[in-house]
Tab-separated table of C-alpha atoms and ligand atoms in Angstrom:
chain	number	residue	atom	x	y	z
A	1282	MET	CA	-3.307	109.083	-36.838
A	1283	THR	CA	-2.770	105.342	-37.010
A	1284	GLN	CA	-2.125	104.075	-33.546
A	1285	LEU	CA	-0.136	100.846	-33.557
A	1286	LYS	CA	-0.016	98.331	-30.748
A	1287	PRO	CA	3.057	99.151	-28.686
A	1288	PHE	CA	6.092	96.890	-28.770
A	1289	PRO	CA	6.714	94.650	-25.733
A	1290	GLU	CA	7.746	96.412	-22.536
A	1291	GLY	CA	11.492	96.933	-22.349
A	1292	PHE	CA	11.877	96.835	-26.148
A	1293	LEU	CA	15.352	98.143	-26.930
A	1294	TRP	CA	15.045	101.059	-29.355
A	1295	GLY	CA	18.248	102.646	-30.525
A	1296	GLY	CA	20.798	103.198	-33.249
A	1297	ALA	CA	23.930	101.507	-34.533
A	1298	THR	CA	27.427	102.459	-35.681
A	1299	ALA	CA	30.768	100.739	-36.251
A	1300	ALA	CA	34.148	101.931	-34.979
A	1301	ASN	CA	35.874	102.200	-38.352
A	1302	GLN	CA	33.004	104.137	-39.895
A	1303	CYS	CA	32.722	106.795	-37.204
A	1304	GLU	CA	35.601	106.958	-34.727
A	1305	GLY	CA	38.413	108.300	-36.902
A	1306	ALA	CA	41.547	108.990	-34.773
A	1307	TYR	CA	43.111	105.983	-36.466
A	1308	ASP	CA	46.495	106.420	-34.755
A	1309	ALA	CA	45.447	108.026	-31.471
A	1310	ASP	CA	46.635	106.765	-28.081
A	1311	GLY	CA	48.544	103.774	-29.372
A	1312	ARG	CA	45.940	102.419	-31.801
A	1313	GLY	CA	47.426	100.085	-34.400
A	1314	LEU	CA	46.643	99.873	-38.105
A	1315	ALA	CA	43.678	97.737	-39.216
A	1316	ASN	CA	42.435	96.442	-42.572
A	1317	VAL	CA	39.494	98.875	-42.468
A	1318	ASP	CA	41.895	101.861	-42.311
A	1319	VAL	CA	43.643	101.055	-45.576
A	1320	VAL	CA	40.521	100.695	-47.711
A	1321	PRO	CA	40.313	103.845	-49.853
A	1322	ILE	CA	37.312	105.465	-51.488
A	1323	GLY	CA	37.189	105.056	-55.255
A	1324	GLU	CA	37.419	102.495	-57.985
A	1325	ASP	CA	39.960	100.140	-56.335
A	1326	ARG	CA	37.827	99.755	-53.237
A	1327	GLU	CA	35.869	96.770	-54.491
A	1328	ALA	CA	38.947	94.838	-55.597
A	1329	ILE	CA	40.495	95.466	-52.175
A	1330	ILE	CA	37.512	94.479	-50.028
A	1331	THR	CA	37.018	91.315	-52.050
A	1332	GLY	CA	40.671	90.343	-51.540
A	1333	ARG	CA	41.615	90.561	-55.233
A	1334	LYS	CA	43.957	93.529	-54.795
A	1335	LYS	CA	46.369	93.937	-51.912
A	1336	MET	CA	46.627	97.216	-50.066
A	1337	PHE	CA	48.350	96.793	-46.740
A	1338	ASP	CA	49.229	100.397	-45.982
A	1339	PHE	CA	48.336	103.948	-46.995
A	1340	GLU	CA	49.440	104.692	-50.548
A	1341	GLU	CA	49.953	107.939	-52.434
A	1342	GLY	CA	47.035	109.164	-54.504
A	1343	TYR	CA	44.263	107.627	-52.455
A	1344	PHE	CA	41.853	109.067	-49.889
A	1345	TYR	CA	41.184	106.914	-46.829
A	1346	PRO	CA	37.889	107.999	-45.246
A	1347	ALA	CA	38.184	105.903	-42.074
A	1348	LYS	CA	41.291	107.806	-40.951
A	1349	GLU	CA	39.257	110.711	-39.616
A	1350	SER	CA	35.709	109.682	-40.384
A	1351	ILE	CA	33.341	111.809	-38.218
A	1352	ASP	CA	35.890	111.821	-35.390
A	1353	MET	CA	33.524	110.322	-32.866
A	1354	TYR	CA	36.629	109.459	-30.868
A	1355	HIS	CA	36.727	113.087	-29.779
A	1356	HIS	CA	32.982	113.826	-30.032
A	1357	PHE	CA	31.439	110.831	-28.280
A	1358	LYS	CA	30.073	112.795	-25.322
A	1359	GLU	CA	28.234	115.192	-27.596
A	1360	ASP	CA	26.953	112.338	-29.785
A	1361	ILE	CA	25.766	110.162	-26.917
A	1362	ALA	CA	23.982	113.170	-25.388
A	1363	LEU	CA	22.038	113.456	-28.664
A	1364	PHE	CA	21.231	109.730	-28.592
A	1365	GLY	CA	20.059	110.254	-25.015
A	1366	GLU	CA	17.866	113.131	-26.138
A	1367	MET	CA	16.193	110.826	-28.676
A	1368	GLY	CA	15.480	108.460	-25.790
A	1369	PHE	CA	17.684	105.589	-27.008
A	1370	LYS	CA	17.417	102.513	-24.821
A	1371	THR	CA	20.421	100.962	-26.507
A	1372	TYR	CA	23.355	102.042	-28.629
A	1373	ARG	CA	25.092	99.505	-30.836
A	1374	LEU	CA	28.769	100.233	-31.423
A	1375	SER	CA	31.855	98.215	-32.155
A	1376	ILE	CA	35.250	97.922	-30.554
A	1377	ALA	CA	38.264	98.775	-32.696
A	1378	TRP	CA	40.425	95.706	-32.028
A	1379	THR	CA	43.617	97.709	-32.637
A	1380	ARG	CA	42.793	100.164	-29.843
A	1381	ILE	CA	42.878	97.222	-27.423
A	1382	PHE	CA	45.629	95.143	-29.060
A	1383	PRO	CA	47.412	97.388	-31.585
A	1384	LYS	CA	49.089	94.473	-33.330
A	1385	GLY	CA	46.703	91.758	-32.243
A	1386	ASP	CA	49.192	89.214	-30.883
A	1387	GLU	CA	50.459	91.066	-27.806
A	1388	GLU	CA	50.104	89.610	-24.320
A	1389	GLN	CA	49.038	92.844	-22.679
A	1390	PRO	CA	46.281	95.186	-23.873
A	1391	ASN	CA	46.638	98.910	-24.455
A	1392	GLU	CA	45.233	100.689	-21.407
A	1393	ALA	CA	44.380	103.882	-23.310
A	1394	GLY	CA	42.117	101.946	-25.664
A	1395	LEU	CA	40.391	100.137	-22.815
A	1396	LYS	CA	39.860	103.413	-21.004
A	1397	PHE	CA	38.294	105.022	-24.080
A	1398	TYR	CA	35.525	102.414	-24.276
A	1399	GLU	CA	35.074	102.390	-20.521
A	1400	ASP	CA	34.394	106.127	-20.605
A	1401	LEU	CA	32.090	105.694	-23.564
A	1402	PHE	CA	30.052	102.955	-21.858
A	1403	LYS	CA	29.788	105.028	-18.701
A	1404	GLU	CA	28.574	107.935	-20.781
A	1405	CYS	CA	25.846	105.695	-22.259
A	1406	HIS	CA	24.689	104.607	-18.814
A	1407	LYS	CA	24.374	108.258	-17.767
A	1408	TYR	CA	21.421	108.439	-20.172
A	1409	GLY	CA	20.025	104.983	-19.372
A	1410	ILE	CA	21.437	103.614	-22.641
A	1411	GLU	CA	22.449	99.951	-22.659
A	1412	PRO	CA	25.492	99.378	-24.889
A	1413	LEU	CA	25.222	96.596	-27.465
A	1414	VAL	CA	28.770	95.802	-28.475
A	1415	THR	CA	30.016	94.192	-31.677
A	1416	ILE	CA	33.407	92.692	-30.902
A	1417	THR	CA	34.570	92.923	-34.516
A	1418	HIS	CA	32.790	94.929	-37.172
A	1419	PHE	CA	34.806	94.173	-40.321
A	1420	ASP	CA	38.106	94.991	-38.595
A	1421	CYS	CA	41.232	92.923	-38.181
A	1422	PRO	CA	44.686	94.176	-37.127
A	1423	MET	CA	46.958	94.587	-40.175
A	1424	HIS	CA	49.783	92.882	-38.320
A	1425	LEU	CA	47.663	89.713	-38.019
A	1426	ILE	CA	46.966	89.838	-41.739
A	1427	GLU	CA	50.576	90.373	-42.753
A	1428	LYS	CA	52.111	87.896	-40.340
A	1429	TYR	CA	49.444	85.170	-40.181
A	1430	GLY	CA	47.187	85.692	-43.209
A	1431	GLY	CA	44.156	86.798	-41.168
A	1432	TRP	CA	41.376	84.358	-40.358
A	1433	ARG	CA	42.719	81.654	-42.684
A	1434	ASN	CA	45.128	80.892	-39.836
A	1435	ARG	CA	43.992	78.867	-36.832
A	1436	LYS	CA	46.149	81.031	-34.574
A	1437	MET	CA	43.461	83.688	-34.891
A	1438	LEU	CA	41.363	81.689	-32.424
A	1439	GLY	CA	43.836	82.481	-29.665
A	1440	PHE	CA	44.192	86.165	-30.554
A	1441	TYR	CA	40.442	86.650	-30.653
A	1442	GLU	CA	40.050	84.749	-27.391
A	1443	ASN	CA	42.525	87.087	-25.697
A	1444	LEU	CA	40.603	90.084	-26.958
A	1445	CYS	CA	37.300	88.669	-25.689
A	1446	ARG	CA	38.674	87.776	-22.269
A	1447	VAL	CA	39.990	91.277	-21.804
A	1448	LEU	CA	36.722	92.870	-22.945
A	1449	PHE	CA	34.401	90.661	-20.899
A	1450	ASN	CA	36.434	91.119	-17.726
A	1451	ARG	CA	37.056	94.811	-18.082
A	1452	TYR	CA	33.471	95.725	-19.006
A	1453	LYS	CA	31.663	93.376	-16.644
A	1454	GLY	CA	28.680	95.287	-15.300
A	1455	LEU	CA	28.933	97.899	-18.049
A	1456	VAL	CA	28.080	95.757	-21.075
A	1457	LYS	CA	25.654	92.873	-21.178
A	1458	TYR	CA	24.838	92.478	-24.902
A	1459	TRP	CA	27.605	91.264	-27.226
A	1460	LEU	CA	27.792	90.346	-30.907
A	1461	THR	CA	30.758	88.234	-31.966
A	1462	PHE	CA	31.175	89.070	-35.693
A	1463	ASN	CA	29.308	91.647	-37.738
A	1464	GLU	CA	27.533	90.130	-40.751
A	1465	ILE	CA	29.516	86.922	-40.533
A	1466	ASN	CA	28.213	85.787	-43.934
A	1467	MET	CA	30.015	88.729	-45.589
A	1468	ILE	CA	33.169	86.612	-45.468
A	1469	LEU	CA	31.918	85.013	-48.671
A	1470	HIS	CA	31.492	88.353	-50.452
A	1471	ALA	CA	33.959	90.844	-48.972
A	1472	PRO	CA	36.612	88.588	-47.422
A	1473	PHE	CA	39.235	91.287	-46.809
A	1474	MET	CA	36.776	93.143	-44.589
A	1475	GLY	CA	36.478	91.268	-41.322
A	1476	ALA	CA	38.426	88.147	-42.198
A	1477	GLY	CA	41.481	89.941	-43.641
A	1478	LEU	CA	41.734	87.493	-46.554
A	1479	CYS	CA	43.742	88.210	-49.693
A	1480	PHE	CA	44.170	85.614	-52.376
A	1481	GLU	CA	47.153	84.458	-54.354
A	1482	GLU	CA	46.846	83.715	-58.055
A	1483	GLY	CA	45.467	80.205	-58.576
A	1484	GLU	CA	44.478	79.710	-54.958
A	1485	ASP	CA	41.267	77.799	-54.137
A	1486	VAL	CA	39.322	80.797	-52.914
A	1487	GLU	CA	36.289	78.835	-51.662
A	1488	GLN	CA	38.483	76.495	-49.632
A	1489	VAL	CA	40.198	79.458	-47.946
A	1490	LYS	CA	36.950	81.279	-47.250
A	1491	TYR	CA	35.242	78.294	-45.647
A	1492	GLN	CA	38.330	77.461	-43.586
A	1493	ALA	CA	38.383	81.060	-42.332
A	1494	ALA	CA	34.637	80.846	-41.708
A	1495	HIS	CA	35.219	77.730	-39.611
A	1496	HIS	CA	37.772	79.605	-37.527
A	1497	GLU	CA	35.363	82.506	-36.999
A	1498	LEU	CA	32.544	80.157	-36.044
A	1499	VAL	CA	34.695	78.382	-33.471
A	1500	ALA	CA	35.994	81.740	-32.199
A	1501	SER	CA	32.403	82.852	-31.792
A	1502	ALA	CA	31.614	79.739	-29.732
A	1503	ILE	CA	34.695	80.352	-27.568
A	1504	ALA	CA	33.585	83.954	-27.036
A	1505	THR	CA	30.113	82.790	-26.022
A	1506	LYS	CA	31.613	80.326	-23.561
A	1507	ILE	CA	33.869	82.916	-21.939
A	1508	ALA	CA	31.160	85.584	-21.855
A	1509	HIS	CA	28.906	83.239	-19.894
A	1510	GLU	CA	31.716	82.183	-17.563
A	1511	VAL	CA	32.728	85.739	-16.776
A	1512	ASP	CA	29.189	86.933	-16.203
A	1513	PRO	CA	26.105	84.721	-16.467
A	1514	GLU	CA	24.149	87.924	-17.192
A	1515	ASN	CA	25.937	88.305	-20.540
A	1516	LYS	CA	23.870	87.707	-23.665
A	1517	VAL	CA	25.772	86.822	-26.813
A	1518	GLY	CA	24.379	87.060	-30.318
A	1519	CYS	CA	25.430	86.187	-33.849
A	1520	MET	CA	24.905	88.702	-36.658
A	1521	LEU	CA	23.711	88.023	-40.189
A	1522	ALA	CA	23.366	90.223	-43.272
A	1523	ALA	CA	19.817	89.057	-43.828
A	1524	GLY	CA	17.223	89.484	-46.556
A	1525	GLN	CA	14.943	86.708	-47.731
A	1526	TYR	CA	15.457	85.353	-51.262
A	1527	TYR	CA	12.358	85.277	-53.445
A	1528	PRO	CA	12.160	83.026	-56.485
A	1529	HIS	CA	12.106	85.120	-59.653
A	1530	THR	CA	9.079	83.131	-60.854
A	1531	CYS	CA	7.121	80.167	-59.505
A	1532	HIS	CA	9.145	77.887	-61.771
A	1533	PRO	CA	10.436	75.157	-59.423
A	1534	ARG	CA	13.937	75.800	-60.755
A	1535	ASP	CA	13.762	79.381	-59.385
A	1536	VAL	CA	12.319	78.227	-56.070
A	1537	TRP	CA	15.168	75.747	-55.748
A	1538	GLU	CA	17.706	78.484	-56.522
A	1539	GLY	CA	16.174	80.733	-53.866
A	1540	LEU	CA	16.458	77.978	-51.286
A	1541	GLN	CA	20.103	77.446	-52.206
A	1542	GLU	CA	20.881	81.125	-51.923
A	1543	ASP	CA	19.185	81.404	-48.534
A	1544	ARG	CA	21.169	78.421	-47.309
A	1545	GLU	CA	24.428	80.102	-48.266
A	1546	ASN	CA	23.592	82.817	-45.719
A	1547	TYR	CA	21.792	80.731	-43.112
A	1548	PHE	CA	24.738	78.330	-43.079
A	1549	PHE	CA	26.496	80.564	-40.536
A	1550	ILE	CA	23.512	80.948	-38.248
A	1551	ASP	CA	22.653	77.265	-38.544
A	1552	VAL	CA	26.006	76.610	-36.892
A	1553	GLN	CA	25.901	79.424	-34.348
A	1554	ALA	CA	22.292	78.832	-33.283
A	1555	ARG	CA	21.963	75.055	-33.657
A	1556	GLY	CA	25.515	74.009	-32.837
A	1557	CYS	CA	26.536	71.830	-35.767
A	1558	TYR	CA	27.321	71.906	-39.468
A	1559	PRO	CA	24.228	71.317	-41.583
A	1560	ASN	CA	24.253	68.314	-43.926
A	1561	TYR	CA	23.716	70.494	-46.997
A	1562	ALA	CA	27.036	72.249	-46.264
A	1563	LYS	CA	28.943	69.013	-45.781
A	1564	LYS	CA	27.554	67.730	-49.072
A	1565	LYS	CA	28.494	70.950	-50.842
A	1566	TRP	CA	32.072	70.716	-49.568
A	1567	GLU	CA	32.258	67.072	-50.639
A	1568	ARG	CA	31.019	67.957	-54.132
A	1569	GLU	CA	33.385	70.894	-54.468
A	1570	GLY	CA	36.413	69.163	-53.027
A	1571	ILE	CA	36.586	71.516	-50.035
A	1572	GLU	CA	38.373	69.847	-47.152
A	1573	LEU	CA	38.382	71.700	-43.884
A	1574	ASP	CA	40.717	71.294	-40.977
A	1575	ILE	CA	38.180	70.762	-38.197
A	1576	HIS	CA	39.359	69.496	-34.812
A	1577	GLU	CA	37.283	67.282	-32.546
A	1578	GLU	CA	37.224	69.946	-29.840
A	1579	ASP	CA	35.888	72.493	-32.360
A	1580	LEU	CA	32.736	70.434	-32.842
A	1581	GLU	CA	32.240	70.237	-29.088
A	1582	LEU	CA	32.637	73.984	-28.695
A	1583	LEU	CA	30.146	74.647	-31.476
A	1584	LYS	CA	27.660	72.268	-29.904
A	1585	GLU	CA	28.006	73.440	-26.319
A	1586	HIS	CA	28.128	77.194	-26.875
A	1587	THR	CA	25.370	78.330	-29.169
A	1588	VAL	CA	24.269	81.952	-29.137
A	1589	ASP	CA	21.593	83.423	-26.851
A	1590	PHE	CA	19.976	85.489	-29.567
A	1591	ILE	CA	20.122	86.150	-33.287
A	1592	SER	CA	20.764	89.608	-34.614
A	1593	PHE	CA	20.699	90.722	-38.212
A	1594	SER	CA	20.742	93.634	-40.607
A	1595	TYR	CA	17.912	94.098	-43.060
A	1596	TYR	CA	17.963	96.559	-45.936
A	1597	SER	CA	16.190	94.639	-48.668
A	1598	SER	CA	14.888	91.301	-49.846
A	1599	ARG	CA	16.727	89.485	-52.666
A	1600	VAL	CA	15.743	87.570	-55.771
A	1601	ALA	CA	17.112	84.308	-57.172
A	1602	SER	CA	16.670	82.762	-60.583
A	1603	GLY	CA	17.664	79.388	-61.938
A	1604	ASP	CA	17.365	80.693	-65.474
A	1605	PRO	CA	20.724	81.839	-66.840
A	1606	ALA	CA	18.927	84.194	-69.235
A	1607	VAL	CA	17.672	86.307	-66.306
A	1608	LYS	CA	20.557	88.629	-65.758
A	1609	GLU	CA	19.352	92.050	-64.671
A	1610	LYS	CA	20.958	92.713	-61.319
A	1611	THR	CA	20.305	95.284	-58.641
A	1612	ALA	CA	22.807	96.764	-56.222
A	1613	GLY	CA	22.590	95.728	-52.608
A	1614	ASN	CA	24.365	95.304	-49.318
A	1615	ILE	CA	27.751	94.250	-50.804
A	1616	PHE	CA	26.275	91.432	-52.868
A	1617	ALA	CA	23.974	92.098	-55.787
A	1618	SER	CA	20.891	90.040	-56.619
A	1619	ILE	CA	18.421	89.759	-59.476
A	1620	LYS	CA	16.255	92.840	-59.850
A	1621	ASN	CA	12.742	92.680	-58.427
A	1622	PRO	CA	10.372	94.441	-60.875
A	1623	TYR	CA	7.831	95.172	-58.126
A	1624	LEU	CA	10.081	97.294	-55.936
A	1625	ASP	CA	11.436	100.828	-55.949
A	1626	ALA	CA	15.040	101.454	-55.089
A	1627	SER	CA	17.165	103.932	-53.148
A	1628	GLU	CA	19.545	106.343	-54.888
A	1629	TRP	CA	22.183	103.616	-54.580
A	1630	GLY	CA	19.905	101.048	-56.218
A	1631	TRP	CA	19.074	99.121	-53.020
A	1632	GLN	CA	15.503	97.914	-53.462
A	1633	ILE	CA	13.003	98.896	-50.807
A	1634	ASP	CA	10.784	96.146	-49.429
A	1635	PRO	CA	9.091	96.711	-46.054
A	1636	LEU	CA	6.965	93.569	-46.330
A	1637	GLY	CA	10.159	91.660	-47.028
A	1638	PHE	CA	11.235	92.751	-43.550
A	1639	ARG	CA	8.225	90.997	-41.996
A	1640	ILE	CA	8.909	87.951	-44.168
A	1641	THR	CA	12.576	87.891	-43.136
A	1642	LEU	CA	11.740	88.294	-39.437
A	1643	ASN	CA	9.287	85.412	-39.640
A	1644	SER	CA	11.631	83.156	-41.608
A	1645	ILE	CA	14.466	83.595	-39.141
A	1646	TRP	CA	12.177	83.137	-36.155
A	1647	ASP	CA	10.601	80.011	-37.654
A	1648	ARG	CA	13.976	78.520	-38.424
A	1649	TYR	CA	15.645	79.069	-35.045
A	1650	GLN	CA	13.081	79.912	-32.357
A	1651	LYS	CA	15.604	82.096	-30.556
A	1652	PRO	CA	15.033	85.763	-29.658
A	1653	LEU	CA	15.840	88.131	-32.505
A	1654	PHE	CA	17.409	91.585	-32.524
A	1655	VAL	CA	17.327	93.843	-35.578
A	1656	VAL	CA	20.631	95.671	-35.355
A	1657	GLU	CA	20.653	97.450	-38.718
A	1658	ASN	CA	17.958	98.912	-40.949
A	1659	GLY	CA	17.802	102.243	-42.715
A	1660	LEU	CA	17.975	104.281	-45.879
A	1661	GLY	CA	21.227	105.574	-47.346
A	1662	ALA	CA	20.341	108.817	-49.115
A	1663	VAL	CA	21.751	112.159	-50.235
A	1664	ASP	CA	20.739	114.866	-47.761
A	1665	THR	CA	20.698	118.503	-48.777
A	1666	PRO	CA	20.698	120.933	-45.851
A	1667	ASP	CA	18.746	124.175	-46.306
A	1668	GLU	CA	20.290	127.624	-45.684
A	1669	ASN	CA	20.086	127.028	-41.915
A	1670	GLY	CA	21.745	123.657	-42.179
A	1671	TYR	CA	18.468	121.797	-41.578
A	1672	VAL	CA	17.655	118.554	-43.407
A	1673	ALA	CA	13.973	117.722	-43.914
A	1674	ASP	CA	14.495	114.007	-44.566
A	1675	ASP	CA	10.912	112.899	-45.123
A	1676	TYR	CA	12.138	110.082	-47.414
A	1677	ARG	CA	14.087	108.570	-44.505
A	1678	ILE	CA	11.118	108.895	-42.161
A	1679	ALA	CA	8.915	107.197	-44.777
A	1680	TYR	CA	11.360	104.297	-45.170
A	1681	LEU	CA	11.692	103.743	-41.433
A	1682	ARG	CA	7.968	104.164	-40.801
A	1683	GLU	CA	7.062	101.469	-43.319
A	1684	HIS	CA	9.645	99.095	-41.887
A	1685	ILE	CA	8.626	99.715	-38.279
A	1686	LYS	CA	5.028	99.043	-39.283
A	1687	THR	CA	5.832	95.607	-40.704
A	1688	MET	CA	8.141	94.883	-37.764
A	1689	ASN	CA	5.184	95.681	-35.531
A	1690	ASP	CA	3.082	93.175	-37.463
A	1691	ALA	CA	5.787	90.540	-37.122
A	1692	VAL	CA	5.792	91.031	-33.355
A	1693	ASN	CA	2.159	91.768	-32.564
A	1694	GLU	CA	0.403	89.770	-35.279
A	1695	ASP	CA	2.812	86.899	-35.934
A	1696	GLY	CA	4.338	86.436	-32.475
A	1697	VAL	CA	7.989	86.846	-33.452
A	1698	VAL	CA	10.100	87.342	-30.328
A	1699	LEU	CA	12.149	90.487	-30.874
A	1700	TRP	CA	14.328	92.193	-28.289
A	1701	GLY	CA	15.069	95.421	-30.039
A	1702	TYR	CA	15.710	97.542	-33.106
A	1703	THR	CA	18.693	99.740	-33.864
A	1704	THR	CA	18.666	101.805	-37.046
A	1705	TRP	CA	21.897	101.844	-39.019
A	1706	GLY	CA	24.104	104.923	-38.889
A	1707	CYS	CA	21.982	106.829	-36.378
A	1708	ILE	CA	24.523	109.598	-36.916
A	1709	ASP	CA	25.934	110.116	-40.433
A	1710	LEU	CA	29.066	108.093	-40.985
A	1711	VAL	CA	31.296	106.662	-43.705
A	1712	SER	CA	29.643	104.047	-45.934
A	1713	ALA	CA	31.126	100.564	-45.646
A	1714	GLY	CA	30.321	99.645	-49.216
A	1715	THR	CA	31.493	102.749	-51.049
A	1716	GLY	CA	33.492	104.780	-48.518
A	1717	GLU	CA	31.296	107.811	-49.194
A	1718	MET	CA	30.056	110.322	-46.608
A	1719	LYS	CA	27.403	111.352	-49.076
A	1720	LYS	CA	25.453	108.160	-48.453
A	1721	ARG	CA	23.834	109.200	-45.202
A	1722	TYR	CA	21.644	107.210	-42.836
A	1723	GLY	CA	21.574	109.420	-39.746
A	1724	PHE	CA	19.093	111.311	-37.612
A	1725	ILE	CA	22.020	113.657	-37.047
A	1726	TYR	CA	23.714	115.425	-39.949
A	1727	VAL	CA	27.507	115.669	-39.832
A	1728	ASP	CA	29.168	118.379	-41.873
A	1729	ARG	CA	31.743	116.415	-43.808
A	1730	ASP	CA	31.963	115.465	-47.476
A	1731	ASN	CA	33.439	112.651	-49.543
A	1732	ASP	CA	36.798	114.435	-49.790
A	1733	GLY	CA	37.119	115.011	-46.065
A	1734	ASN	CA	36.073	118.680	-46.047
A	1735	GLY	CA	33.710	120.102	-43.442
A	1736	THR	CA	33.485	121.365	-39.882
A	1737	LEU	CA	32.176	118.058	-38.380
A	1738	LYS	CA	29.355	120.078	-36.849
A	1739	ARG	CA	26.388	117.958	-35.772
A	1740	THR	CA	22.830	119.101	-36.655
A	1741	LYS	CA	19.539	117.366	-35.886
A	1742	LYS	CA	17.510	116.385	-38.949
A	1743	LYS	CA	13.727	116.217	-39.137
A	1744	SER	CA	13.921	112.446	-38.507
A	1745	PHE	CA	15.548	113.183	-35.124
A	1746	ASP	CA	12.307	114.441	-33.594
A	1747	TRP	CA	10.277	111.814	-35.406
A	1748	TYR	CA	12.356	108.946	-34.008
A	1749	LYS	CA	12.266	110.514	-30.560
A	1750	LYS	CA	8.466	110.270	-30.664
A	1751	VAL	CA	8.582	106.672	-31.936
A	1752	VAL	CA	10.788	105.684	-29.014
A	1753	ALA	CA	8.737	107.665	-26.467
A	1754	THR	CA	5.532	105.898	-27.557
A	1755	ASN	CA	7.242	102.504	-27.752
A	1756	GLY	CA	6.535	102.352	-31.449
A	1757	SER	CA	2.819	103.039	-31.299
A	1758	ASP	CA	2.961	106.525	-32.838
A	1759	ILE	CA	4.997	106.414	-36.014
A	1760	GLU	CA	3.224	109.174	-37.960
B	698	BG6	C1	26.096	96.631	-43.378
B	698	BG6	C2	27.245	96.903	-42.482
B	698	BG6	O1	26.597	95.821	-44.364
B	698	BG6	O2	25.467	97.666	-44.065
B	698	BG6	C3	27.503	98.361	-42.196
B	698	BG6	O3	27.212	96.146	-41.312
B	698	BG6	C4	27.193	99.184	-43.430
B	698	BG6	O4	28.835	98.477	-41.776
B	698	BG6	C5	25.722	99.012	-43.738
B	698	BG6	O5	27.545	100.505	-43.311
B	698	BG6	C6	25.212	99.875	-44.877
B	698	BG6	O6	26.013	99.697	-46.001
B	698	BG6	P1	26.676	100.934	-46.757
B	698	BG6	O7	27.489	100.311	-47.831
B	698	BG6	O8	25.555	101.748	-47.271
B	698	BG6	O9	27.479	101.642	-45.746
């Protein structure tokens, strides 16, 4: 057995989910409608999440997986008990904005929604689990999209601020770790998710996206400010869909392209971690005729209220080429990149690169020198239960083992400061990219299929016991 050096004492092992992908109960106890509810499974999904096709309500002939999802809303006690059994030190989840403010622009929050999360956080603490809360994970109230155009509108700053104030005050003492926006860089690739952007014919899409990004960045700074005011113990992080770009060859043109592509993603974290807009972004906007409405006070907020830590998701590295003849793409976390001939891929075509994880961890650490938190990593795969309902998911264990090994190297050999690691979809849930249930990440199998059939029964997979051992040995026994 290979014995690894343990991770630092107090390392936060756990798992991650998002409200819209697991809670279901989309209209329970006063919850309002959100963008994430009206995104169906099937061929129109991509056009909708990229803002090219409008779908503002449920329509005939479509199946909307988030409506019921795995119904964690009614199963959370059972699910958290299983997380507790695995020894989780933390559980990353997100708040459904429309449970707290059903329309988004109300003065008073919905008590039933607040109570739901209060109970859930208390349940976590029963098992010594520290909640790690994403304030928005791709969700935005539909009312704010229809009435104000989502994050393109500056008014969103105020609505988000109200939400944050309510959350920080109500959950003081129950929640200490907060993330402001899930995968903030996704606004460039899936702008209806999260930012609630839809585009009119002929509109300058880049201008709208960067204006909305500016609003989110300022909102994130405001959230950080309030979190610290309400409770100096609060730690606020940003969240990036990460994955280092490699040049396709050592041709300088490819290296340059890789740098450009990385900057497109790091742009967000450069602002949230360093407190100002990088020169390369200002030059890009100048070149492309993008003119943003930025107020003097925005720049002060960005400067004064940078994040305490940097969190990110990592599923794969990416490849860039400056040669237009290199076209072969590979699927990936919402945005595709050039195919890497040296890597295998998952059933969904996501390339598997454990060493890329170490490279990504080091790159982010070198760039910012702020504590890191890996809040998503995992393998989406088809699981086939045997006649007793048991899933022997050795492929998932292998994926996680290889990634934990390189994460261990990053920490113990390279000196990267890392607070914790939460695997994505620790319990099976609805895929954000495709809307499928079939694409499973969990240690816990949930009996539900792509069409919404199934008993919702929870069953431990083989990886459940494996991860339990990893956590119990603080990452030193991963065999
Ligand atoms: C990240 C998201 O993009 O990747 C999650 O933050 C998502 O919400 C995860 O589920 C995996 O992607 P997918 O498309 O396999 O669900």
